[in-house]
Each structure stands twice: as structure tokens, then as C-alpha cells.
Amino acid sequence: MQVIKKINNNVAICLDQNHDELVAFGRGIGFPKIPYELTDLSKIRMTFYRIDTYNFKLMKEIPENILDVSAEIIQKAQAVLKHDLNQNILFSLADHINFAIGRSKNNIKVNYPFSYDIRSFYPKEYQIGELALKLIKNKLDIQLPLEEKIAIAMHFINSQVVTTLQLSESSFNSIAELAIKEVEKQFDLKIDCNDFIYNRFVTHLRYYLKRLESNEQINDGSSKLIRTSFKQNYPKVCQCTVDIVNQIDKQLNTVSTDDEVFYLMIYVQRMISQTSQNKGEKNE
């Protein structure tokens, strides 16, 4: 196995004997000078294939211990669910856990009003959420709020492999540019395309478009209870997001659900908030 790019000391991007790209976990495999040939495959603990390349940079932003515990949660989840998972859940789950830990340290609580539905209709995924909190406690010595079981369970509910995006890269870039320009125009901001929060928005946008294309949109009413409050607190963000979605639906001849629109609103709001904060710091 050839190690071609370091993510951290224990995680690296590799090529297997068929020259297929993968992310490998193993103690010290990212430490030697890259590239090199790894002959002792017993060092490899876990591998993840078909990771989208735009996630590689984002993975570097996540602390090594969080990335490691996320990979272990996924490994155990596969044994419980007994079906393949979208390998990109590695990034989305690690990203979620990283932010959940930050919220917990700042005593910010998030309520998930559909917790009863998750426990009732997705017992295996709920079990994984419970397992995840125990692993995080054991590995990181951090006790996340019990509500995070629901959020983690939802990652696995939505982790079924979806149809490959048929949009060309140029078409996707055009839609991403459309969204960014709309935000910049309505909020008089300049979005930094190298910023982490921009990449998180683009990642969500990709999966939103995949769900649109494969007709697997989020449409369970899960956001209904908090949508009203969000609209009251962020009316301009809501209008901006609706304008973006209307343009996307017109371009792709689709009809986005209220749930999808709401979740896109959340990422738009985060991007605006972080960009505004960065702008304020630069002006000080």
C-alpha cells in the first residue's frame, strides 16, 4: 500500500494494490516522509474508501482524537446495522462531534423535538447514538448531553449510499457560485472560499443536491417545530435562502421540501455569522 498524503500522524490517504484511493487509520502511518510504501499492513486498523476529495482538507481541521473516535463509532455501527454506509459519514460525523463538544464546553444546549420518533422508528440507529456517547466518554473523557444520541442517530439514518451526483463539476460550481453571490449581495459580505465555514456550506450543498437528484429529500416534518422560531430570529437569512432555493429549483426543475430549505438556512446563517465576525475582527 502506498501512502501518498498525510492527514495527521495516524491517518493518511493511500493507494491500494488496485490504485484505488482510500483513507487509512493506523498508528504512526502519517509520520514517515511522504510518499512511501507501507509494507506492514498490520499497522492499518481501519480503511475508508470513496471519500470525496473535497473532504480531505476539512478532515485536517478536525482534532485527531475526534477523527479517531468517529471512525471507531462508524466501525461499530456497521456491525450493528449490517449494511454499507456512505463512507463520507466519517467527515460529517466527526464534524458534528467536534461542534457538539464545543457547544457542551460553552453550556449551549440543543433540543431535538423528534427524539421520540427516532427511538420508536429507528431503534438500531438510536442504539448507535447511545454507543457513541459511551465511546466519546471513554476515549475523550467528555460527557456529551444525552440529546446528542438523537443527532448522532440521524447521521446514520441518512447515511445510506445515494445516487452519484449527475451534475457536472462545472454545473455544481455554478450553483455554489449562485448561492454565494446571493448571500454576498443581500448581506454586503465577501465570503472567503478558503475559509472552513465556506467548505462546510459547500459540503452540505453537495448532499442537498444529491438528495434532490435521487428524490430522497428530507421530508419528515422534523424541522417544523423549530422552523417558526428560526424565521422569527433570522428573517433576512430565511428570505435569502428561499431566494437561493427558488433559483436552484428553477435550474434543476425540482421542488425542495420545507425541511431541506430549513437545513440549508442553518448553514447559510452559520456562514453569514462567521464571515461577519471575521470582518469585524479585521476592522478592529
XYZ file of N, CA and C in Angstrom:
852
model
N 0.851 -1.195 0.000
C 0.000 0.000 0.000
C 0.882 1.239 0.000
N 0.572 2.184 -0.882
C 1.358 3.401 -0.974
C 0.681 4.531 -0.206
N 1.422 5.139 0.700
C 0.929 6.289 1.457
C 1.293 7.540 0.672
N 0.283 8.313 0.264
C 0.548 9.429 -0.649
C 0.304 10.809 -0.039
N -0.459 10.882 1.060
C -0.724 12.192 1.654
C -1.061 12.044 3.128
N -0.460 12.879 3.938
C -0.688 12.842 5.386
C -1.888 13.703 5.759
N -2.756 13.150 6.616
C -3.816 13.948 7.240
C -3.382 14.322 8.651
N -2.927 13.334 9.410
C -2.240 13.562 10.680
C -1.319 12.368 10.903
N -0.679 12.273 12.048
C 0.309 11.210 12.261
C -0.272 9.808 12.160
N -1.572 9.679 12.415
C -2.189 8.352 12.434
C -3.238 8.139 11.349
N -3.394 9.098 10.473
C -4.368 8.992 9.379
C -3.715 9.511 8.101
N -3.892 8.759 7.011
C -3.273 9.159 5.752
C -4.123 8.712 4.570
N -3.928 9.389 3.457
C -4.551 8.983 2.198
C -3.599 8.021 1.502
N -4.130 6.897 1.044
C -3.290 5.841 0.473
C -3.859 5.353 -0.857
N -3.033 4.580 -1.566
C -3.461 3.854 -2.753
C -3.265 2.373 -2.489
N -4.316 1.580 -2.745
C -4.166 0.139 -2.546
C -3.550 -0.500 -3.790
N -3.484 -1.832 -3.823
C -2.823 -2.524 -4.927
C -3.538 -2.327 -6.263
N -4.806 -1.930 -6.206
C -5.557 -1.647 -7.431
C -5.544 -0.163 -7.789
N -4.737 0.600 -7.042
C -4.620 2.046 -7.223
C -5.923 2.782 -6.907
N -6.737 2.173 -6.042
C -7.927 2.853 -5.539
C -7.551 3.685 -4.320
N -8.060 4.908 -4.260
C -7.728 5.818 -3.166
C -8.573 5.506 -1.941
N -7.961 5.615 -0.764
C -8.663 5.350 0.485
C -8.057 6.173 1.606
N -8.799 6.297 2.688
C -8.279 6.904 3.914
C -8.003 5.772 4.886
N -6.773 5.706 5.388
C -6.372 4.622 6.291
C -6.051 5.174 7.671
N -6.440 4.409 8.701
C -6.126 4.722 10.091
C -5.115 3.693 10.592
N -4.044 4.158 11.184
C -3.039 3.256 11.740
C -1.985 4.054 12.480
N -1.542 3.543 13.606
C -0.611 4.292 14.448
C 0.680 4.621 13.695
N 0.952 5.920 13.572
C 2.205 6.389 13.009
C 2.324 6.340 11.501
N 1.253 5.978 10.772
C 1.416 5.814 9.324
C 1.614 7.149 8.601
N 1.239 8.255 9.229
C 1.441 9.552 8.604
C 2.739 10.219 9.004
N 3.531 9.536 9.812
C 4.750 10.153 10.350
C 5.929 10.135 9.378
N 6.204 9.015 8.659
C 7.358 8.991 7.744
C 7.210 10.001 6.609
N 8.308 10.240 5.932
C 8.295 11.153 4.797
C 7.392 10.591 3.705
N 6.499 11.431 3.217
C 5.513 11.045 2.203
C 6.053 11.425 0.821
N 5.833 10.601 -0.222
C 5.151 9.298 -0.238
C 6.106 8.172 0.150
N 5.521 7.051 0.563
C 6.331 5.863 0.840
C 5.459 4.622 0.718
N 6.107 3.472 0.644
C 5.408 2.198 0.522
C 5.252 1.582 1.905
N 4.010 1.351 2.318
C 3.744 0.716 3.610
C 3.638 -0.787 3.385
N 4.623 -1.515 3.874
C 4.648 -2.970 3.655
C 4.014 -3.738 4.804
N 4.057 -3.161 6.005
C 3.481 -3.841 7.168
C 2.016 -3.432 7.309
N 1.134 -4.176 6.641
C -0.287 -3.820 6.633
C -0.973 -4.095 7.961
N -0.276 -4.753 8.880
C -0.857 -4.985 10.209
C -1.000 -3.674 10.983
N -0.318 -2.631 10.519
C -0.435 -1.321 11.164
C -1.790 -0.660 10.874
N -2.457 -1.102 9.818
C -3.720 -0.489 9.412
C -4.860 -1.033 10.265
N -5.569 -0.134 10.954
C -6.707 -0.542 11.786
C -8.028 -0.457 11.038
N -8.188 0.604 10.253
C -9.444 0.836 9.548
C -9.159 1.513 8.220
N -10.005 1.248 7.237
C -9.899 1.929 5.950
C -11.272 2.420 5.516
N -11.263 3.546 4.807
C -12.496 4.121 4.271
C -12.263 4.462 2.801
N -13.043 3.829 1.939
C -12.961 4.090 0.508
C -14.012 5.128 0.106
N -13.822 5.665 -1.106
C -14.799 6.561 -1.730
C -15.089 7.809 -0.890
N -14.066 8.284 -0.194
C -14.203 9.570 0.494
C -14.092 10.675 -0.547
N -15.055 11.592 -0.578
C -15.000 12.695 -1.541
C -13.754 13.540 -1.288
N -13.048 13.871 -2.361
C -11.759 14.552 -2.218
C -11.880 15.910 -1.544
N -13.021 16.592 -1.700
C -13.160 17.910 -1.078
C -13.262 17.810 0.440
N -13.416 16.585 0.959
C -13.451 16.414 2.415
C -12.062 16.256 3.022
N -11.052 15.975 2.197
C -9.715 15.739 2.737
C -9.195 16.960 3.501
N -9.363 18.127 2.911
C -8.897 19.354 3.562
C -9.652 19.594 4.864
N -10.949 19.329 4.844
C -11.762 19.561 6.030
C -11.370 18.621 7.158
N -10.944 17.406 6.802
C -10.548 16.443 7.825
C -9.350 16.945 8.626
N -8.503 17.753 7.977
C -7.331 18.292 8.672
C -7.726 19.299 9.750
N -8.933 19.849 9.632
C -9.398 20.836 10.604
C -9.944 20.185 11.872
N -10.161 18.875 11.819
C -10.765 18.169 12.950
C -9.671 17.563 13.819
N -9.708 17.757 15.143
C -8.688 17.168 16.026
C -8.555 15.666 15.821
N -7.328 15.192 15.921
C -7.022 13.791 15.633
C -7.822 12.827 16.499
N -7.965 13.144 17.794
C -8.679 12.215 18.680
C -10.167 12.127 18.336
N -10.740 13.224 17.841
C -12.151 13.208 17.445
C -12.333 12.416 16.158
N -11.408 12.580 15.230
C -11.456 11.806 13.987
C -11.348 10.316 14.284
N -10.477 9.979 15.220
C -10.247 8.575 15.561
C -11.482 7.946 16.217
N -12.087 8.648 17.168
C -13.259 8.085 17.847
C -14.447 8.014 16.883
N -14.531 8.939 15.941
C -15.604 8.897 14.944
C -15.471 7.663 14.064
N -14.241 7.354 13.664
C -14.004 6.162 12.845
C -14.382 4.897 13.607
N -14.078 4.869 14.901
C -14.421 3.694 15.708
C -15.941 3.554 15.861
N -16.635 4.675 16.017
C -18.102 4.637 16.100
C -18.680 4.054 14.808
N -18.164 4.500 13.675
C -18.654 4.008 12.381
C -18.394 2.520 12.230
N -17.216 2.087 12.642
C -16.867 0.666 12.554
C -17.847 -0.183 13.361
N -18.165 0.261 14.565
C -19.104 -0.479 15.414
C -20.530 -0.379 14.869
N -20.865 0.752 14.275
C -22.204 0.934 13.706
C -22.449 -0.033 12.553
N -21.428 -0.271 11.745
C -21.581 -1.194 10.622
C -21.906 -2.604 11.106
N -21.348 -2.968 12.258
C -21.636 -4.293 12.818
C -23.078 -4.378 13.311
N -23.607 -3.252 13.794
C -24.987 -3.228 14.295
C -25.986 -3.185 13.140
N -25.720 -2.324 12.162
C -26.675 -2.111 11.072
C -26.600 -3.189 10.000
N -25.413 -3.787 9.851
C -25.197 -4.869 8.876
C -25.521 -4.436 7.448
N -25.207 -3.183 7.141
C -25.289 -2.756 5.741
C -24.256 -1.663 5.510
N -23.939 -1.437 4.240
C -22.915 -0.457 3.907
C -23.390 0.955 4.230
N -22.429 1.766 4.649
C -22.704 3.167 4.930
C -21.975 4.024 3.913
N -22.536 5.183 3.638
C -21.813 6.155 2.833
C -20.528 6.507 3.578
N -19.390 6.245 2.951
C -18.116 6.412 3.641
C -17.851 7.850 4.061
N -18.525 8.808 3.430
C -18.322 10.208 3.788
C -18.961 10.581 5.117
N -19.659 9.630 5.737
C -20.171 9.869 7.086
C -19.010 10.094 8.053
N -17.826 9.592 7.698
C -16.650 9.808 8.547
C -16.452 11.293 8.799
N -16.521 12.102 7.732
C -16.330 13.535 7.914
C -17.508 14.178 8.628
N -18.723 13.894 8.151
C -19.887 14.582 8.715
C -20.072 14.268 10.197
N -19.804 13.013 10.586
C -19.942 12.638 11.993
C -18.861 13.301 12.839
N -17.620 13.261 12.361
C -16.521 13.887 13.108
C -16.751 15.388 13.242
N -17.228 16.000 12.177
C -17.527 17.429 12.195
C -18.607 17.735 13.227
N -19.646 16.899 13.258
C -20.728 17.096 14.230
C -20.221 16.941 15.661
N -19.458 15.881 15.919
C -18.953 15.633 17.272
C -18.050 16.776 17.718
N -17.232 17.270 16.805
C -16.336 18.381 17.125
C -17.130 19.605 17.578
N -18.190 19.938 16.849
C -19.018 21.090 17.211
C -19.842 20.811 18.464
N -20.289 19.568 18.631
C -21.067 19.214 19.826
C -20.224 19.381 21.087
N -18.955 19.005 21.001
C -18.048 19.173 22.142
C -17.869 20.659 22.451
N -17.725 21.465 21.399
C -17.600 22.910 21.597
C -18.836 23.503 22.253
N -20.015 23.069 21.801
C -21.257 23.563 22.413
C -21.345 23.151 23.872
N -20.962 21.903 24.147
C -21.041 21.387 25.512
C -20.132 22.179 26.451
N -18.935 22.502 25.985
C -17.987 23.261 26.809
C -18.497 24.669 27.103
N -19.329 25.188 26.182
C -19.883 26.533 26.362
C -21.305 26.508 26.918
N -21.711 25.316 27.396
C -23.041 25.136 28.002
C -24.177 25.551 27.066
N -23.989 25.283 25.781
C -25.038 25.546 24.794
C -25.785 24.243 24.549
N -27.079 24.252 24.804
C -27.879 23.036 24.689
C -28.747 23.088 23.441
N -28.795 21.973 22.730
C -29.633 21.857 21.538
C -30.702 20.808 21.798
N -31.949 21.177 21.599
C -33.045 20.223 21.786
C -33.453 19.622 20.446
N -33.753 18.341 20.468
C -34.207 17.639 19.269
C -35.631 17.155 19.532
N -36.639 17.919 19.073
C -38.030 17.626 19.434
C -38.564 16.314 18.869
N -37.839 15.706 17.899
C -38.321 14.471 17.284
C -37.635 13.251 17.878
N -37.134 13.357 19.108
C -36.396 12.251 19.729
C -37.252 11.002 19.892
N -38.545 11.194 20.186
C -39.418 10.026 20.359
C -39.527 9.242 19.057
N -39.639 9.954 17.939
C -39.738 9.286 16.639
C -38.489 8.466 16.346
N -37.333 9.017 16.661
C -36.076 8.298 16.398
C -36.024 7.022 17.220
N -36.348 7.120 18.504
C -36.317 5.935 19.374
C -37.303 4.875 18.890
N -38.462 5.313 18.407
C -39.518 4.377 18.030
C -39.279 3.723 16.676
N -38.859 4.528 15.690
C -38.788 4.034 14.314
C -37.385 3.606 13.886
N -36.378 4.062 14.608
C -35.006 3.716 14.242
C -34.250 3.216 15.476
N -34.679 2.103 16.062
C -34.063 1.634 17.314
C -32.579 1.296 17.179
N -32.172 0.753 16.032
C -30.757 0.410 15.854
C -29.891 1.663 15.786
N -30.373 2.658 15.058
C -29.615 3.908 14.963
C -29.566 4.614 16.322
N -30.670 4.525 17.065
C -30.695 5.106 18.410
C -29.684 4.389 19.308
N -29.599 3.079 19.154
C -28.617 2.294 19.910
C -27.196 2.754 19.587
N -26.947 3.073 18.314
C -25.626 3.567 17.916
C -25.350 4.914 18.573
N -26.379 5.762 18.667
C -26.215 7.046 19.349
C -25.805 6.863 20.797
N -26.425 5.891 21.463
C -26.056 5.591 22.854
C -24.619 5.090 22.934
N -24.273 4.195 22.014
C -22.919 3.646 21.978
C -21.889 4.741 21.736
N -22.230 5.675 20.845
C -21.313 6.763 20.513
C -20.999 7.623 21.733
N -22.027 7.959 22.514
C -21.800 8.780 23.704
C -20.905 8.070 24.710
N -21.065 6.753 24.831
C -20.212 5.983 25.737
C -18.764 5.979 25.253
N -18.572 5.811 23.942
C -17.216 5.816 23.388
C -16.549 7.177 23.568
N -17.310 8.237 23.324
C -16.763 9.586 23.488
C -16.357 9.818 24.940
N -17.168 9.334 25.868
C -16.843 9.458 27.290
C -15.586 8.663 27.628
N -15.506 7.431 27.129
C -14.374 6.561 27.454
C -13.076 7.021 26.795
N -13.170 7.466 25.534
C -11.970 7.813 24.769
C -11.512 9.250 24.998
N -12.467 10.165 25.151
C -12.127 11.585 25.230
C -12.370 12.186 26.604
N -12.985 11.410 27.497
C -13.337 11.881 28.836
C -14.232 13.122 28.769
N -15.176 13.081 27.831
C -16.140 14.172 27.659
C -17.541 13.579 27.665
N -18.394 14.089 28.542
C -19.772 13.606 28.611
C -20.678 14.559 27.841
N -21.069 14.159 26.644
C -21.981 14.984 25.864
C -23.401 14.849 26.407
N -24.240 15.869 26.208
C -25.640 15.778 26.644
C -26.336 14.582 26.003
N -27.278 14.006 26.713
C -27.978 12.823 26.210
C -28.700 13.104 24.894
N -29.069 14.364 24.670
C -29.765 14.715 23.430
C -28.923 14.420 22.190
N -27.599 14.386 22.368
C -26.735 14.144 21.212
C -26.893 12.731 20.656
N -27.486 11.828 21.441
C -27.776 10.489 20.909
C -28.643 10.601 19.661
N -29.597 11.521 19.718
C -30.536 11.687 18.610
C -29.816 12.225 17.382
N -28.994 13.246 17.584
C -28.282 13.856 16.458
C -27.363 12.850 15.782
N -26.660 12.058 16.593
C -25.751 11.056 16.028
C -26.539 9.969 15.310
N -27.660 9.568 15.890
C -28.513 8.569 15.232
C -28.951 9.056 13.857
N -29.267 10.341 13.741
C -29.724 10.895 12.468
C -28.650 10.814 11.395
N -27.389 10.927 11.793
C -26.305 10.785 10.816
C -26.344 9.408 10.170
N -26.647 8.398 10.973
C -26.669 7.034 10.444
C -27.962 6.735 9.696
N -29.041 7.391 10.086
C -30.296 7.241 9.342
C -30.121 7.766 7.920
N -29.379 8.846 7.801
C -29.198 9.489 6.494
C -27.956 9.013 5.756
N -27.322 7.938 6.240
C -26.031 7.525 5.686
C -26.124 6.500 4.575
N -27.348 6.119 4.185
C -27.455 5.179 3.081
C -26.818 5.786 1.839
N -26.164 4.947 1.073
C -25.481 5.418 -0.128
C -26.510 5.958 -1.108
N -26.273 7.175 -1.566
C -27.204 7.787 -2.516
C -26.616 7.758 -3.918
N -27.475 7.999 -4.889
C -27.033 8.001 -6.278
C -25.931 9.026 -6.488
N -24.941 8.658 -7.266
C -23.845 9.573 -7.559
C -24.383 10.825 -8.246
N -23.887 11.946 -7.836
C -24.350 13.208 -8.387
C -24.089 13.272 -9.889
N -25.140 13.489 -10.663
C -25.011 13.522 -12.114
C -24.626 14.906 -12.623
N -24.773 15.908 -11.794
C -24.343 17.234 -12.197
C -22.849 17.217 -12.471
N -22.447 17.874 -13.538
C -21.015 18.006 -13.785
C -20.424 18.918 -12.716
N -19.105 18.842 -12.567
C -18.452 19.690 -11.567
C -18.673 21.161 -11.887
N -18.668 21.491 -13.171
C -18.878 22.890 -13.556
C -20.299 23.344 -13.216
N -21.279 22.428 -13.375
C -22.662 22.770 -13.031
C -22.810 22.974 -11.531
N -22.160 22.084 -10.748
C -22.216 22.260 -9.297
C -21.560 23.574 -8.891
N -20.387 23.853 -9.467
C -19.687 25.096 -9.141
C -20.544 26.305 -9.480
N -21.310 26.190 -10.560
C -22.196 27.285 -10.958
C -23.282 27.518 -9.910
N -23.834 26.424 -9.369
C -24.867 26.542 -8.338
C -24.272 27.093 -7.045
N -23.085 26.603 -6.687
C -22.416 27.104 -5.478
C -22.126 28.598 -5.610
N -21.667 28.996 -6.783
C -21.370 30.410 -7.028
C -22.646 31.246 -6.952
N -23.723 30.703 -7.494
C -25.025 31.378 -7.430
C -25.417 31.650 -5.982
N -25.268 30.626 -5.137
C -25.648 30.749 -3.725
C -24.785 31.780 -3.008
N -23.478 31.704 -3.234
C -22.554 32.620 -2.557
C -22.810 34.064 -2.986
N -23.017 34.275 -4.272
C -23.262 35.635 -4.762
C -24.543 36.217 -4.170
N -25.551 35.358 -3.998
C -26.814 35.824 -3.413
C -26.607 36.258 -1.967
N -25.835 35.481 -1.217
C -25.533 35.827 0.175
C -24.726 37.119 0.230
N -23.700 37.210 -0.605
C -22.843 38.406 -0.609
C -23.649 39.655 -0.962
N -24.558 39.530 -1.914
C -25.366 40.676 -2.353
C -26.325 41.126 -1.258
N -27.014 40.170 -0.636
C -28.048 40.537 0.334
C -27.478 40.974 1.680
N -26.254 40.533 2.004
C -25.685 40.856 3.320
C -24.427 41.716 3.234
N -24.099 42.161 2.014
C -22.942 43.038 1.820
C -21.685 42.438 2.461
N -21.420 41.183 2.114
C -20.266 40.466 2.650
C -19.418 39.929 1.513
N -18.174 39.597 1.836
C -17.305 38.894 0.900
C -16.943 37.558 1.535
N -17.454 36.465 0.959
C -17.213 35.129 1.503
C -15.833 34.649 1.088
N -15.047 34.204 2.050
C -13.715 33.653 1.784
C -13.846 32.177 1.424
N -13.558 31.842 0.174
C -13.712 30.457 -0.291
C -12.666 29.520 0.300
N -11.690 30.056 0.989
C -10.696 29.213 1.665
C -11.046 28.978 3.130
N -12.125 29.606 3.575
C -12.496 29.505 4.983
C -13.208 28.183 5.263
N -13.014 27.669 6.482
C -13.605 26.386 6.870
C -15.124 26.423 6.778
N -15.733 27.532 7.198
C -17.193 27.608 7.231
C -17.770 27.585 5.818
N -17.021 28.122 4.838
C -17.451 28.039 3.433
C -17.454 26.590 2.976
N -16.410 25.858 3.325
C -16.319 24.452 2.924
C -17.421 23.611 3.560
N -17.802 23.936 4.785
C -18.911 23.227 5.430
C -20.216 23.502 4.681
N -20.403 24.743 4.249
C -21.604 25.087 3.482
C -21.635 24.328 2.160
N -20.504 24.299 1.462
C -20.436 23.623 0.165
C -20.665 22.124 0.328
N -20.143 21.545 1.407
C -20.368 20.121 1.667
C -21.859 19.842 1.835
N -22.528 20.667 2.632
C -23.975 20.481 2.812
C -24.704 20.670 1.488
N -24.295 21.652 0.703
C -24.939 21.921 -0.583
C -24.835 20.710 -1.513
N -23.683 20.058 -1.523
C -23.499 18.867 -2.369
C -24.498 17.772 -1.991
N -24.626 17.515 -0.694
C -25.516 16.443 -0.263
C -26.984 16.819 -0.452
N -27.277 18.076 -0.308
C -28.637 18.559 -0.597
C -28.979 18.301 -2.067
N -28.054 18.606 -2.960
C -28.291 18.387 -4.389
C -28.377 16.900 -4.720
N -27.588 16.085 -4.034
C -27.674 14.634 -4.236
C -29.056 14.118 -3.845
N -29.552 14.611 -2.717
C -30.882 14.172 -2.276
C -31.967 14.653 -3.241
N -31.796 15.854 -3.772
C -32.738 16.360 -4.766
C -32.777 15.441 -5.978
N -31.595 15.100 -6.465
C -31.491 14.311 -7.686
C -32.039 12.895 -7.517
N -31.769 12.299 -6.364
C -32.186 10.908 -6.149
C -33.586 10.808 -5.540
N -34.254 11.966 -5.421
C -35.611 12.014 -4.859
C -35.651 11.420 -3.453
N -34.636 11.735 -2.663
C -34.550 11.250 -1.286
C -34.426 12.427 -0.323
N -35.200 13.469 -0.585
C -35.130 14.656 0.252
C -35.594 14.370 1.678
N -35.082 15.169 2.603
C -35.599 15.138 3.970
C -36.995 15.754 3.926
N -37.982 14.984 4.339
C -39.363 15.459 4.225
C -40.232 14.796 5.291
N -39.720 14.801 6.523
C -40.444 14.127 7.608
C -41.054 15.107 8.605
N -40.977 16.406 8.283
C -41.531 17.408 9.189
C -40.704 17.624 10.442
N -39.470 17.070 10.449
C -38.656 17.125 11.668
C -38.265 18.541 12.066
N -38.261 19.467 11.101
C -37.836 20.832 11.420
C -39.001 21.759 11.757
N -40.220 21.254 11.691
C -41.402 22.117 11.782
C -41.448 22.924 13.070
N -41.128 22.285 14.197
C -41.259 22.946 15.497
C -40.251 24.073 15.691
N -39.078 23.945 15.072
C -38.055 24.980 15.281
C -37.951 25.940 14.099
N -38.646 25.638 13.009
C -38.604 26.488 11.827
C -39.194 27.865 12.120
N -40.320 27.895 12.831
C -41.001 29.158 13.127
C -40.107 30.074 13.950
N -39.484 29.513 14.977
C -38.588 30.298 15.829
C -37.401 30.826 15.030
N -36.849 29.986 14.166
C -35.699 30.394 13.357
C -36.080 31.550 12.433
N -37.252 31.466 11.827
C -37.700 32.517 10.915
C -37.894 33.843 11.642
N -38.350 33.772 12.896
C -38.533 34.990 13.688
C -37.193 35.622 14.043
N -36.204 34.782 14.330
C -34.891 35.277 14.744
C -34.014 35.702 13.570
N -34.193 35.052 12.416
C -33.324 35.323 11.263
C -34.156 35.518 9.987
N -35.020 36.521 9.950
C -35.903 36.691 8.777
C -35.139 36.942 7.478
N -34.048 37.726 7.536
C -33.288 38.012 6.316
C -32.581 36.764 5.801
N -32.068 35.947 6.721
C -31.418 34.693 6.327
C -32.428 33.779 5.644
N -33.625 33.723 6.216
C -34.673 32.863 5.652
C -35.036 33.304 4.240
N -35.204 34.616 4.054
C -35.570 35.111 2.724
C -34.456 34.862 1.721
N -33.225 35.081 2.152
C -32.071 34.852 1.278
C -32.010 33.391 0.843
N -32.214 32.483 1.793
C -32.157 31.050 1.491
C -33.279 30.649 0.547
N -34.466 31.185 0.776
C -35.599 30.899 -0.119
C -35.278 31.371 -1.538
N -34.660 32.544 -1.654
C -34.279 33.055 -2.973
C -33.288 32.110 -3.655
N -32.340 31.591 -2.874
C -31.349 30.653 -3.419
C -32.025 29.366 -3.879
N -32.875 28.818 -3.018
C -33.547 27.549 -3.332
C -34.454 27.700 -4.549
N -35.139 28.832 -4.655
C -36.008 29.052 -5.813
C -35.210 29.028 -7.115
N -34.016 29.607 -7.075
C -33.164 29.601 -8.269
C -32.666 28.191 -8.584
N -32.314 27.432 -7.539
C -31.859 26.053 -7.738
C -32.982 25.195 -8.302
N -34.175 25.308 -7.705
C -35.318 24.521 -8.177
C -35.664 24.852 -9.631
N -35.567 26.121 -9.973
C -35.859 26.524 -11.352
C -34.833 25.942 -12.311
N -33.563 25.974 -11.897
C -32.482 25.478 -12.754
C -32.538 23.965 -12.928
N -32.904 23.239 -11.853
C -32.896 21.776 -11.888
C -34.281 21.174 -12.111
N -35.288 22.036 -12.188
C -36.672 21.573 -12.353
C -37.072 20.645 -11.201
N -36.829 21.094 -9.982
C -37.134 20.322 -8.776
C -38.015 21.145 -7.853
N -38.504 20.503 -6.792
C -39.273 21.195 -5.749
C -38.682 20.784 -4.403
N -37.960 21.683 -3.776
C -37.319 21.382 -2.497
C -38.344 21.375 -1.372
N -38.186 20.460 -0.436
C -39.104 20.380 0.702
C -38.794 21.472 1.722
N -39.751 21.741 2.598
C -39.549 22.733 3.662
C -38.397 22.327 4.575
N -38.266 21.031 4.844
C -37.175 20.559 5.699
C -35.823 20.853 5.063
N -35.690 20.581 3.756
C -34.423 20.841 3.069
C -34.099 22.329 3.076
N -35.109 23.147 2.833
C -34.899 24.598 2.843
C -34.420 25.050 4.215
N -35.034 24.514 5.262
C -34.661 24.908 6.619
C -33.217 24.527 6.938
N -32.820 23.301 6.604
C -31.457 22.875 6.923
C -30.423 23.672 6.133
N -30.778 24.079 4.917
C -29.876 24.955 4.169
C -29.794 26.320 4.845
N -30.922 26.792 5.394
C -30.931 28.061 6.130
C -29.912 28.052 7.265
N -29.840 26.943 7.974
C -28.922 26.844 9.112
C -27.486 27.062 8.656
N -27.117 26.437 7.533
C -25.744 26.572 7.039
C -25.485 27.964 6.476
N -26.489 28.560 5.862
C -26.347 29.936 5.386
C -26.135 30.873 6.572
N -26.926 30.680 7.627
C -26.805 31.536 8.813
C -25.426 31.404 9.455
N -24.921 30.167 9.550
C -23.590 29.949 10.127
C -22.519 30.658 9.305
N -22.636 30.559 7.992
C -21.644 31.186 7.120
C -21.682 32.702 7.252
N -22.877 33.262 7.307
C -23.016 34.710 7.464
C -22.464 35.162 8.810
N -22.816 34.441 9.864
C -22.377 34.802 11.212
C -20.857 34.781 11.328
N -20.225 33.703 10.820
C -18.774 33.583 10.923
C -18.073 34.620 10.060
N -18.587 34.856 8.855
C -17.977 35.842 7.961
C -18.096 37.247 8.539
N -19.245 37.563 9.126
C -19.443 38.877 9.753
C -18.497 39.060 10.930
N -18.310 37.985 11.696
C -17.395 38.039 12.839
C -15.965 38.274 12.369
N -15.559 37.559 11.318
C -14.206 37.727 10.777
C -14.004 39.137 10.235
N -15.054 39.672 9.608
C -14.993 41.023 9.058
C -14.812 42.043 10.174
N -15.533 41.843 11.288
C -15.421 42.743 12.429
C -14.045 42.720 13.051
N -13.453 41.522 13.141
C -12.119 41.383 13.724
C -11.067 42.078 12.869
N -11.215 41.995 11.543
C -10.250 42.628 10.644
C -10.325 44.145 10.725
N -11.526 44.675 11.043
C -11.718 46.126 11.097
C -11.311 46.732 12.428
N -10.997 45.870 13.412
C -10.626 46.392 14.738
C -9.195 46.941 14.732
